Amino acid sequence: MSPRRFAPLLLVMTLLAAGGALAQDKGSVNPKPLPPLANPNDPDLAAKELFARKLLPAKGAAHVIGSYTKGCIGGAEQMPLNGDNWQVMRLSRNRSYGHPEMIALIKRLAAKARKDAGWPGILVGDIAQPRGGPALSGHASHQIGLDADIWLTPMPDRRLSREEREDMSAVMMVRHDRLDVDPKVFTPGHVLVLRDAAREPAVQRIFVNAAIKKALCREAKGDRAWLSKIRPWWGHDYHFHIRMHCPPGAGECEGQPSQAEDEGCKPADLAYWFSDAVLHPKPPPEPPKPKPPMTLAQMPAACKAVLHAADAKP
């Protein structure tokens, strides 16, 4: 898809890119539970209000329904909050659930980050809510357990406190002028971690800031076929976003068309992202009207059953 098709959305995407704000929002050590809904059967109620109140996955085998931006997941698996080479961040968001194949992929990537890049491990950001669906904040995607954010900050060689997991920020990888990475923080290890993620056969694409894509194009050695999966997108200055293909046999899952198999490193491939219109967008004459939130009725019909299914055992 050509980025130019998204020009009318430039302001929205710029807001998403503002300092990686959504990914870096702080959490709370003592989060308050959401209040009960006055009328949960209101047909005009935003679906995000319903899915955010489900604290456990739906009972049953893992199954993906719908698309990355309009769907849900039953039988999700929780990423263990601590491992030998990973730690989950922002625990108060309760978005550490995904398809079992996504959880297994993240564990493999964590081990490879230690083996290939010499990192102690990785810091895991948002995957999905316990039953997927739209979230109250942060993402339009991450709804079916096949998206995951991985911080570009290596895991420290120690167990982080709960306070640190809620408060600390990932490191900005992009230079102040937005034209390249910051060489003081973006290292050859980052190239290897992104390469390892992109080489996973189940990975469909990986979103990064355009400056990171530019650096990968410049610094990747040897077999560069994996670069085709690395796609520039707004708002990925501090983390990268893994997106998996629909799992085999997941007939209710709606995936994306595969991108072109070329490296995406030609000057013409990146020129749009470094244009003045993208780096220094002008505000529209009138602010765009907010889009009404998605309702449960607008989601795949099977998501209603997922929403109301019995809880899996914690």
XYZ file of C-alpha atoms in Angstrom:
314
model
C 0.000 0.000 0.000
C 1.347 3.420 -0.896
C 1.772 5.790 2.063
C 0.261 8.541 -0.058
C -3.129 6.923 0.297
C -2.991 7.861 3.971
C -2.329 11.565 3.461
C -5.769 12.593 4.825
C -4.868 10.783 8.043
C -1.610 12.642 8.460
C -2.701 14.638 11.481
C -3.972 11.554 13.268
C -0.788 9.645 12.601
C 1.298 12.608 13.700
C -0.497 12.575 17.023
C 0.263 8.879 17.320
C 3.902 9.602 16.608
C 4.228 12.406 19.131
C 7.133 11.132 21.129
C 5.860 7.573 21.139
C 3.289 8.855 23.598
C 0.877 5.938 23.505
C 3.549 3.306 23.960
C 5.229 5.296 26.717
C 2.184 6.191 28.789
C 2.958 5.391 32.399
C 0.965 2.830 34.309
C -0.030 2.568 37.940
C 1.268 0.370 40.728
C -2.235 0.360 42.242
C -4.655 0.575 39.301
C -8.262 1.218 40.183
C -10.812 -1.234 38.779
C -13.132 0.156 36.156
C -16.570 0.981 37.565
C -19.514 -1.223 36.574
C -21.350 -0.135 33.457
C -24.787 1.341 34.029
C -26.206 -0.376 30.952
C -23.823 -2.946 29.448
C -26.491 -3.936 26.878
C -26.746 -0.448 25.409
C -26.281 -1.009 21.646
C -24.462 2.323 21.346
C -21.935 1.451 24.046
C -18.345 1.405 22.820
C -17.022 -2.155 22.537
C -13.797 -1.045 24.192
C -15.724 -0.486 27.433
C -16.830 -4.121 27.393
C -13.552 -5.779 26.451
C -11.517 -3.678 28.884
C -13.579 -5.040 31.765
C -12.730 -8.669 31.004
C -9.805 -9.532 33.236
C -9.332 -13.158 32.155
C -9.344 -14.943 28.786
C -12.372 -16.797 27.498
C -12.347 -20.494 28.329
C -11.524 -22.881 25.512
C -9.013 -23.480 22.759
C -7.284 -20.527 21.160
C -9.193 -19.095 18.227
C -8.792 -15.800 16.402
C -11.801 -13.903 15.074
C -11.706 -10.942 12.723
C -8.896 -8.590 11.820
C -6.053 -6.894 13.626
C -8.182 -3.745 14.014
C -11.638 -5.304 14.402
C -11.669 -8.619 16.183
C -11.114 -10.646 19.321
C -9.463 -13.828 20.578
C -10.788 -16.712 22.627
C -8.524 -18.964 24.653
C -5.668 -16.457 24.766
C -2.472 -17.328 26.623
C -0.766 -14.945 29.009
C 2.888 -14.132 28.498
C 4.675 -15.040 31.743
C 5.598 -11.768 33.388
C 9.197 -12.862 33.973
C 11.543 -15.199 32.164
C 15.247 -15.880 31.950
C 15.518 -13.332 29.153
C 12.336 -11.237 29.179
C 10.229 -9.039 31.429
C 6.734 -7.716 30.726
C 6.199 -3.972 31.154
C 3.152 -1.863 32.137
C 1.493 -4.676 34.069
C -1.405 -2.426 35.047
C -2.567 -2.327 31.421
C -3.312 -6.084 31.496
C -2.351 -6.482 27.845
C 0.032 -9.418 28.095
C -2.254 -11.962 26.373
C -1.941 -13.386 22.893
C -2.318 -16.373 20.654
C -0.103 -19.222 21.925
C 1.979 -18.986 18.764
C 2.665 -15.316 19.499
C 3.700 -16.127 23.064
C 6.047 -18.840 21.794
C 7.503 -16.453 19.207
C 8.266 -13.794 21.819
C 10.032 -16.377 23.982
C 12.158 -17.462 21.013
C 13.011 -13.874 20.190
C 14.028 -13.228 23.791
C 16.464 -16.141 23.672
C 17.867 -14.986 20.337
C 18.360 -11.445 21.673
C 20.672 -12.874 24.295
C 22.461 -15.277 21.940
C 22.880 -13.043 18.887
C 22.868 -9.464 20.207
C 24.304 -10.058 23.664
C 21.327 -8.430 25.353
C 20.291 -9.752 28.759
C 16.853 -10.084 27.192
C 13.887 -8.078 25.934
C 11.200 -5.879 27.460
C 7.717 -6.816 26.275
C 5.078 -4.138 25.794
C 1.457 -4.561 24.768
C 0.237 -7.764 23.147
C -3.546 -7.840 23.637
C -6.218 -7.732 26.310
C -7.379 -11.077 27.755
C -10.077 -11.376 25.091
C -8.547 -8.991 22.597
C -10.927 -6.441 21.170
C -10.499 -2.666 21.149
C -8.670 -1.122 24.098
C -9.577 1.995 26.054
C -6.325 3.660 24.981
C -3.283 3.234 22.861
C -4.021 1.080 19.835
C -6.367 0.579 16.950
C -4.759 -2.815 16.358
C -3.627 -5.452 18.926
C -7.148 -6.895 18.899
C -6.618 -10.560 18.005
C -3.477 -11.571 19.894
C -1.243 -11.507 16.809
C 0.383 -8.102 17.407
C 3.081 -7.410 19.985
C 5.228 -4.434 20.927
C 8.851 -5.079 21.869
C 10.816 -2.249 23.428
C 13.997 -1.198 21.643
C 15.559 -0.769 25.081
C 17.461 -3.939 26.037
C 16.294 -5.598 29.227
C 18.495 -4.615 32.186
C 20.563 -7.385 33.758
C 18.321 -7.437 36.832
C 14.702 -7.861 37.805
C 12.834 -4.574 37.465
C 10.619 -3.432 40.321
C 6.887 -3.018 39.822
C 7.379 0.748 40.014
C 9.993 0.665 37.260
C 7.757 -1.413 35.027
C 5.035 1.199 35.305
C 7.152 4.373 35.234
C 10.314 3.916 33.199
C 10.372 5.007 29.579
C 11.957 3.204 26.678
C 14.857 4.976 25.010
C 14.163 7.144 21.967
C 16.071 5.659 19.022
C 15.507 8.483 16.520
C 17.687 11.537 16.118
C 16.225 14.911 17.043
C 15.856 15.978 13.406
C 13.965 12.714 12.661
C 16.205 11.987 9.651
C 18.192 9.080 11.099
C 18.745 7.023 14.220
C 20.694 8.320 17.195
C 24.055 6.505 16.949
C 24.581 6.884 20.687
C 21.732 4.468 21.420
C 20.983 2.502 18.224
C 23.558 -0.273 18.034
C 24.446 -3.294 15.905
C 22.556 -5.322 18.496
C 19.319 -3.637 17.455
C 19.931 -4.686 13.873
C 20.376 -8.303 14.959
C 17.254 -8.342 17.133
C 15.115 -6.907 14.336
C 16.683 -9.327 11.861
C 15.896 -12.290 14.109
C 12.279 -11.174 14.485
C 11.817 -10.642 10.751
C 13.294 -14.042 9.927
C 10.552 -15.803 11.880
C 8.381 -17.453 9.192
C 5.145 -16.654 11.075
C 5.914 -12.917 11.149
C 3.943 -11.022 8.519
C 5.508 -7.588 8.979
C 7.305 -5.426 11.534
C 6.603 -1.733 12.015
C 9.435 0.672 12.882
C 10.111 4.373 12.549
C 11.310 5.282 9.059
C 14.686 6.369 10.445
C 15.162 2.856 11.848
C 14.257 1.322 8.486
C 16.804 3.640 6.874
C 19.485 2.503 9.330
C 18.679 -1.165 8.752
C 18.962 -0.690 4.999
C 22.368 0.853 5.502
C 23.742 -1.594 8.058
C 22.269 -5.017 7.240
C 24.874 -7.497 6.001
C 24.725 -10.819 4.189
C 21.248 -12.175 3.419
C 19.022 -9.095 3.387
C 15.752 -10.740 2.371
C 14.315 -10.135 5.842
C 14.304 -6.385 5.203
C 11.155 -6.787 3.107
C 9.158 -7.391 6.293
C 10.362 -4.197 7.980
C 7.878 -1.442 7.210
C 8.070 2.259 8.142
C 5.101 3.490 10.150
C 4.246 6.352 12.437
C 4.870 6.189 16.167
C 7.541 3.485 16.448
C 10.481 5.484 17.782
C 10.870 3.555 21.045
C 9.618 0.081 20.165
C 8.976 -2.197 17.223
C 5.661 -3.858 16.458
C 5.532 -7.495 15.399
C 2.524 -8.668 13.397
C 1.982 -12.372 12.735
C 0.173 -14.104 9.903
C -3.149 -15.722 10.738
C -2.367 -19.145 12.232
C -2.922 -22.183 9.989
C -6.528 -23.311 10.077
C -7.802 -20.065 11.632
C -10.700 -19.652 9.213
C -12.256 -16.716 11.072
C -9.024 -14.714 11.083
C -8.728 -11.921 8.513
C -5.086 -11.269 7.691
C -3.355 -8.693 5.524
C -1.994 -9.062 2.005
C 1.729 -9.705 2.054
C 3.929 -6.775 1.171
C 6.314 -6.709 -1.787
C 9.340 -8.956 -1.419
C 11.898 -6.313 -2.313
C 14.017 -4.797 0.454
C 12.144 -1.492 0.460
C 15.465 0.325 0.675
C 15.482 2.354 -2.531
C 15.475 6.143 -2.061
C 12.010 6.279 -3.595
C 10.742 3.772 -1.012
C 11.701 6.043 1.872
C 11.354 9.510 0.349
C 7.759 9.966 1.487
C 8.647 9.375 5.129
C 11.331 12.051 5.111
C 9.289 14.629 3.207
C 8.536 17.942 4.840
C 4.822 17.144 4.834
C 5.439 14.141 7.088
C 8.215 15.522 9.279
C 6.611 18.955 9.715
C 2.899 18.551 9.012
C 0.686 21.602 8.890
C -2.508 21.431 10.920
C -5.736 21.254 8.911
C -7.915 24.379 8.699
C -10.459 22.671 10.934
C -9.791 19.875 13.443
C -11.127 16.538 12.181
C -14.264 15.285 13.842
C -13.637 12.309 16.144
C -14.759 8.994 14.751
C -17.525 7.287 16.752
C -16.175 4.322 18.733
C -16.797 0.835 17.432
C -19.735 -0.986 18.990
C -20.043 -4.703 19.643
C -22.578 -4.962 16.813
C -19.948 -3.630 14.371
C -17.503 -6.374 15.324
C -17.574 -9.949 13.999
C -20.644 -11.698 15.386
C -18.578 -14.418 17.072
C -16.894 -11.813 19.296
C -20.113 -11.526 21.288
C -19.768 -15.173 22.298
C -16.110 -14.619 23.216
C -17.054 -11.621 25.325
C -19.705 -13.546 27.270
C -17.878 -16.882 27.547
C -16.836 -18.303 30.899
C -13.455 -17.269 32.259
C -10.468 -19.500 31.743
C -8.786 -20.613 34.944
C -6.292 -17.993 36.107
